Tab-separated table of C-alpha atoms and ligand atoms in Angstrom:
chain	number	residue	atom	x	y	z
S	1095	MET	CA	-45.145	25.286	17.008
S	1096	ASN	CA	-43.827	23.670	13.818
S	1097	VAL	CA	-40.178	23.058	12.987
S	1098	ASP	CA	-39.386	25.145	9.999
S	1099	ALA	CA	-35.551	25.003	10.023
S	1100	LEU	CA	-32.630	23.004	11.311
S	1101	ILE	CA	-29.522	24.828	12.274
S	1102	PHE	CA	-26.189	22.766	12.363
S	1103	ASP	CA	-22.805	23.445	13.944
S	1104	VAL	CA	-19.996	21.971	11.939
S	1105	ASP	CA	-16.988	20.898	13.924
S	1106	GLY	CA	-17.921	18.037	16.247
S	1107	THR	CA	-21.558	18.007	15.207
S	1108	LEU	CA	-21.710	17.313	11.369
S	1109	ALA	CA	-18.229	15.538	11.672
S	1110	ASP	CA	-15.703	14.808	14.372
S	1111	THR	CA	-13.096	17.105	12.843
S	1112	GLU	CA	-11.015	18.369	15.731
S	1113	ASP	CA	-8.215	15.997	15.605
S	1114	VAL	CA	-7.632	16.903	12.029
S	1115	HIS	CA	-7.725	20.580	12.908
S	1116	ARG	CA	-5.179	19.777	15.711
S	1117	GLN	CA	-2.787	18.051	13.228
S	1118	CYS	CA	-3.108	20.918	10.643
S	1119	PHE	CA	-2.301	23.542	13.323
S	1120	ASN	CA	0.803	21.502	14.066
S	1121	GLU	CA	1.658	21.193	10.311
S	1122	ALA	CA	1.505	24.982	9.950
S	1123	PHE	CA	3.583	25.455	13.076
S	1124	ALA	CA	6.359	23.207	11.720
S	1125	GLU	CA	6.248	24.804	8.261
S	1126	GLN	CA	6.990	28.187	10.022
S	1127	GLY	CA	9.768	26.672	12.038
S	1128	LEU	CA	7.910	27.218	15.262
S	1129	PRO	CA	8.796	24.884	18.136
S	1130	TRP	CA	5.166	24.332	18.979
S	1131	TYR	CA	3.292	21.086	19.082
S	1132	TRP	CA	-0.338	20.755	20.341
S	1133	GLY	CA	-0.845	17.263	21.779
S	1134	HIS	CA	-4.286	16.007	22.683
S	1135	ARG	CA	-4.275	17.302	26.256
S	1136	VAL	CA	-3.152	20.831	25.341
S	1137	TYR	CA	-5.541	20.881	22.450
S	1138	ALA	CA	-8.385	19.825	24.657
S	1139	GLU	CA	-7.641	22.914	26.861
S	1140	LEU	CA	-7.159	25.252	23.840
S	1141	LEU	CA	-10.523	24.204	22.416
S	1142	LEU	CA	-12.216	26.204	25.030
S	1143	THR	CA	-11.011	29.194	22.969
S	1144	THR	CA	-13.256	29.149	19.806
S	1145	GLY	CA	-11.910	30.272	16.462
S	1146	GLY	CA	-8.569	29.150	15.219
S	1147	LYS	CA	-6.955	32.630	15.096
S	1148	GLU	CA	-8.088	33.313	18.727
S	1149	ARG	CA	-6.831	29.872	19.758
S	1150	ILE	CA	-3.294	30.549	18.482
S	1151	ALA	CA	-3.315	34.058	20.049
S	1152	HIS	CA	-4.429	32.516	23.379
S	1153	PHE	CA	-1.664	30.008	23.133
S	1154	ILE	CA	0.930	32.717	22.482
S	1155	ASP	CA	-0.394	34.560	25.517
S	1156	ARG	CA	0.135	31.410	27.663
S	1157	LEU	CA	3.723	31.365	26.673
S	1158	ARG	CA	4.404	34.567	28.636
S	1159	LEU	CA	7.015	35.625	26.125
S	1160	PRO	CA	8.915	38.915	26.258
S	1161	GLU	CA	6.793	41.744	24.885
S	1162	ALA	CA	8.672	42.240	21.605
S	1163	GLU	CA	8.530	38.368	20.815
S	1164	ALA	CA	4.953	38.174	21.649
S	1165	SER	CA	4.092	41.057	19.548
S	1166	ARG	CA	6.109	39.622	16.570
S	1167	LEU	CA	4.305	36.328	16.886
S	1168	ALA	CA	0.922	38.089	17.181
S	1169	HIS	CA	1.477	39.611	13.706
S	1170	ILE	CA	1.994	36.333	12.116
S	1171	VAL	CA	-1.282	34.694	13.459
S	1172	PRO	CA	-3.491	35.529	10.389
S	1173	ALA	CA	-0.864	34.025	8.016
S	1174	LEU	CA	-0.241	31.046	10.234
S	1175	HIS	CA	-4.021	30.362	10.404
S	1176	ALA	CA	-4.398	30.774	6.629
S	1177	ALA	CA	-1.726	28.093	6.145
S	1178	LYS	CA	-3.511	25.816	8.675
S	1179	THR	CA	-6.711	26.178	6.707
S	1180	CYS	CA	-4.972	25.268	3.430
S	1181	HIS	CA	-3.727	22.081	5.176
S	1182	TYR	CA	-7.209	21.361	6.714
S	1183	THR	CA	-9.141	21.852	3.416
S	1184	ARG	CA	-6.745	19.526	1.653
S	1185	ARG	CA	-7.150	16.933	4.335
S	1186	ILE	CA	-10.900	17.151	4.204
S	1187	ALA	CA	-10.744	16.947	0.348
S	1188	SER	CA	-8.779	13.692	0.863
S	1189	GLY	CA	-11.797	12.223	2.725
S	1190	ALA	CA	-10.047	12.345	6.151
S	1191	VAL	CA	-13.344	12.812	8.132
S	1192	PRO	CA	-16.645	11.228	7.520
S	1193	LEU	CA	-19.941	12.694	8.641
S	1194	ARG	CA	-21.054	11.541	12.173
S	1195	PRO	CA	-23.900	8.854	12.372
S	1196	GLY	CA	-27.330	10.096	11.443
S	1197	VAL	CA	-26.262	13.370	9.860
S	1198	ALA	CA	-26.787	12.550	6.222
S	1199	VAL	CA	-30.146	10.877	6.865
S	1200	LEU	CA	-31.485	13.789	8.893
S	1201	LEU	CA	-30.367	16.341	6.297
S	1202	ASP	CA	-32.090	14.239	3.643
S	1203	GLN	CA	-35.343	13.951	5.737
S	1204	ALA	CA	-35.349	17.611	6.362
S	1205	ARG	CA	-34.864	18.521	2.599
S	1206	ARG	CA	-37.684	16.127	1.715
S	1207	ALA	CA	-39.885	17.666	4.302
S	1208	GLY	CA	-39.229	21.157	2.905
S	1209	LEU	CA	-37.493	22.400	6.020
S	1210	LYS	CA	-34.917	25.175	5.729
S	1211	LEU	CA	-31.335	24.263	6.556
S	1212	ALA	CA	-28.567	26.452	7.972
S	1213	ILE	CA	-25.038	26.156	9.180
S	1214	ALA	CA	-23.786	28.200	12.376
S	1215	SER	CA	-20.160	27.398	12.774
S	1216	THR	CA	-17.161	29.287	14.269
S	1217	THR	CA	-14.799	27.626	11.730
S	1218	THR	CA	-13.976	29.399	8.395
S	1219	ARG	CA	-16.146	29.342	5.227
S	1220	PRO	CA	-13.524	27.424	3.260
S	1221	ASN	CA	-13.481	24.715	5.882
S	1222	ILE	CA	-17.395	24.551	5.940
S	1223	ASP	CA	-17.558	24.359	2.111
S	1224	ALA	CA	-14.782	21.661	1.963
S	1225	LEU	CA	-16.531	19.400	4.521
S	1226	LEU	CA	-19.996	19.758	2.845
S	1227	GLU	CA	-18.688	19.201	-0.713
S	1228	HIS	CA	-16.582	16.271	0.231
S	1229	THR	CA	-18.934	14.401	2.400
S	1230	LEU	CA	-22.274	15.288	0.657
S	1231	GLY	CA	-21.259	16.192	-2.892
S	1232	ARG	CA	-20.480	19.413	-4.841
S	1233	ALA	CA	-24.008	20.702	-4.690
S	1234	ALA	CA	-24.442	20.359	-0.917
S	1235	THR	CA	-23.620	23.932	-0.114
S	1236	THR	CA	-26.681	24.882	-2.111
S	1237	TRP	CA	-28.893	22.790	0.167
S	1238	PHE	CA	-28.438	25.392	2.909
S	1239	ASP	CA	-30.503	28.625	3.098
S	1240	ALA	CA	-27.924	30.243	5.329
S	1241	ILE	CA	-24.280	29.496	5.985
S	1242	VAL	CA	-22.634	31.693	8.672
S	1243	ALA	CA	-19.000	31.214	9.609
S	1244	GLY	CA	-16.972	32.511	12.475
S	1245	ASP	CA	-15.359	35.564	10.744
S	1246	ASP	CA	-18.794	36.624	9.408
S	1247	VAL	CA	-19.766	38.149	12.786
S	1248	GLU	CA	-18.340	40.363	15.587
S	1249	ARG	CA	-18.236	37.710	18.341
S	1250	LYS	CA	-17.707	33.974	18.098
S	1251	LYS	CA	-19.404	31.325	20.246
S	1252	PRO	CA	-20.444	31.209	23.013
S	1253	ALA	CA	-21.776	34.652	21.981
S	1254	PRO	CA	-25.112	34.177	19.966
S	1255	ASP	CA	-23.965	36.330	17.104
S	1256	ILE	CA	-23.635	33.412	14.614
S	1257	HIS	CA	-27.034	31.947	15.488
S	1258	VAL	CA	-28.639	35.344	15.497
S	1259	ARG	CA	-27.291	36.031	11.970
S	1260	VAL	CA	-28.563	32.699	10.794
S	1261	LEU	CA	-32.042	33.454	12.137
S	1262	ASP	CA	-32.040	36.791	10.340
S	1263	LEU	CA	-30.972	35.203	7.109
S	1264	LEU	CA	-33.570	32.410	7.472
S	1265	GLY	CA	-36.492	34.726	8.422
S	1266	VAL	CA	-37.672	32.150	10.933
S	1267	PRO	CA	-38.304	32.815	14.658
S	1268	PRO	CA	-36.173	30.853	17.058
S	1269	THR	CA	-39.347	28.926	18.197
S	1270	GLY	CA	-39.492	27.428	14.742
S	1271	CYS	CA	-35.954	26.014	14.655
S	1272	ILE	CA	-33.857	23.374	16.223
S	1273	ALA	CA	-30.131	23.850	16.774
S	1274	PHE	CA	-27.512	21.072	16.785
S	1275	GLU	CA	-24.271	21.588	18.706
S	1276	ASP	CA	-21.431	19.362	20.235
S	1277	SER	CA	-19.716	21.706	22.858
S	1278	HIS	CA	-20.668	23.809	25.880
S	1279	ALA	CA	-19.723	26.964	23.992
S	1280	GLY	CA	-22.019	26.028	21.080
S	1281	LEU	CA	-24.825	25.218	23.465
S	1282	ARG	CA	-24.460	28.506	25.283
S	1283	ALA	CA	-24.493	30.407	21.964
S	1284	ALA	CA	-27.684	28.525	20.783
S	1285	LYS	CA	-29.463	28.955	24.065
S	1286	ALA	CA	-28.561	32.701	24.026
S	1287	ALA	CA	-30.275	32.870	20.745
S	1288	SER	CA	-33.415	31.179	22.439
S	1289	LEU	CA	-33.102	27.984	20.392
S	1290	PHE	CA	-34.288	24.482	21.246
S	1291	THR	CA	-30.880	22.724	21.245
S	1292	VAL	CA	-29.837	19.181	20.667
S	1293	VAL	CA	-26.229	18.259	21.829
S	1294	THR	CA	-24.289	15.362	20.490
S	1295	PRO	CA	-20.823	15.553	22.366
S	1296	THR	CA	-17.602	14.075	21.037
S	1297	ALA	CA	-14.727	12.605	23.016
S	1298	TRP	CA	-13.265	16.287	22.988
S	1299	THR	CA	-16.384	17.784	24.746
S	1300	ARG	CA	-18.068	14.775	26.561
S	1301	HIS	CA	-16.872	16.173	29.987
S	1302	GLU	CA	-18.522	19.516	29.506
S	1303	ASP	CA	-21.694	20.980	31.070
S	1304	PHE	CA	-24.825	20.333	28.964
S	1305	ALA	CA	-27.406	21.059	31.686
S	1306	THR	CA	-29.408	23.373	29.454
S	1307	ALA	CA	-29.391	21.077	26.422
S	1308	ASP	CA	-33.076	20.225	25.379
S	1309	LEU	CA	-31.807	16.853	24.164
S	1310	LEU	CA	-28.457	15.131	24.888
S	1311	LEU	CA	-27.714	12.263	22.555
S	1312	ASP	CA	-24.496	10.199	21.854
S	1313	ASP	CA	-25.141	10.975	18.170
S	1314	LEU	CA	-27.946	11.771	15.658
S	1315	GLY	CA	-28.118	8.058	14.647
S	1316	MET	CA	-29.541	7.134	18.000
S	1317	VAL	CA	-33.084	8.196	17.090
S	1318	ASP	CA	-35.372	7.762	14.174
S	1319	GLY	CA	-34.438	11.348	12.847
S	1320	LEU	CA	-36.622	14.127	11.926
S	1321	ASP	CA	-39.964	12.822	13.478
S	1322	TYR	CA	-38.242	12.380	16.814
S	1323	PHE	CA	-36.867	15.810	16.897
S	1324	ARG	CA	-40.275	17.385	15.771
S	1325	TYR	CA	-42.024	15.473	18.432
S	1326	GLU	CA	-39.577	16.481	21.216
S	1327	HIS	CA	-39.659	19.998	19.986
S	1328	SER	CA	-43.488	20.044	20.154
S	1329	ARG	CA	-43.576	18.517	23.616
S	1330	ARG	CA	-42.173	21.431	25.446
S	1331	PRO	CA	-40.580	24.851	24.827
S	1332	GLY	CA	-36.820	24.819	24.848
S	1333	LYS	CA	-35.071	25.067	28.287
S	1334	SER	CA	-34.017	28.497	29.269
S	1335	ALA	CA	-30.491	29.603	28.929
S	1336	GLU	CA	-30.024	30.538	32.657
S	1337	ALA	CA	-27.888	27.518	33.684
S	1338	ALA	CA	-25.715	27.770	30.488
R	2435	LIG	C1	-15.193	24.841	16.239
R	2435	LIG	C2	-14.163	25.795	16.437
R	2435	LIG	C3	-13.306	26.145	15.304
R	2435	LIG	C4	-12.439	24.855	14.989
R	2435	LIG	C5	-11.163	25.218	14.253
R	2435	LIG	O1	-16.102	25.414	15.361
R	2435	LIG	O2	-14.081	26.547	17.525
R	2435	LIG	O3	-12.308	27.127	15.623
R	2435	LIG	O4	-11.997	24.274	16.259
R	2435	LIG	O5	-11.473	25.850	12.981
R	2435	LIG	P1	-17.680	24.934	15.422
R	2435	LIG	P2	-10.790	27.208	12.543
R	2435	LIG	O6	-18.498	26.195	15.924
R	2435	LIG	O7	-18.012	24.491	14.065
R	2435	LIG	O8	-17.840	23.842	16.445
R	2435	LIG	O9	-9.248	27.115	12.754
R	2435	LIG	O10	-11.290	27.466	11.101
R	2435	LIG	O11	-11.352	28.178	13.525
R	2436	LIG	MG1	-18.744	22.334	17.379
């Protein structure tokens, strides 16, 4: 089966963005006068909850606050997350995070080969646009035949909803695609959508379970790009999702 489309996760896959996300959460908390600070250890735990709004809500739950206070804080989560997103897009616009190794070359090879490109990310659309435009240029968002963000679907990763929506928009069967992810949640989502999945972990996710990954690489620069992925994809059908 030929490869007709590449489907990319964003955070951790296209760029190692999570420490900037973490800093921007903290900036939003400080701005609102909240006595919260997410250090690396706490953030690594909170990252298991995908989606920034869900992550903040989960953090509030963990505080075991009196009902009235927990309810008051739950109501400010959307505004808090919107403030965080403003900080994040500004940091990305300042060039805070480069693309990971091999990403730009692979995107260029895929475009020259006429493959379709897609984004399947839990983050917000403004964050996706900011990263693509400030690392690849203003026109970069037009390179993608489908861009699906976390709030575009009912359920975030590890549910397959984002990848399934991307496949619908691409009009390509799962067997004709390769998905790229960095985390266990992203791998589970891609495998649940029956996708051949390449995983390139970051320091935030290196310890996670990638048993069902079809390929596990330190980064996309480790191999000679599209031809390598096409060959590996042709050699065997993607591993099943069972162990995920
Ligand atoms: C990773 C996520 C996101 C980011 C924070 O997304 O789970 O929630 O951590 O971004 P990806 P938001 O699927 O790209 O790895 O605050 O915008 O959710
Ligand atoms: Mg990711």
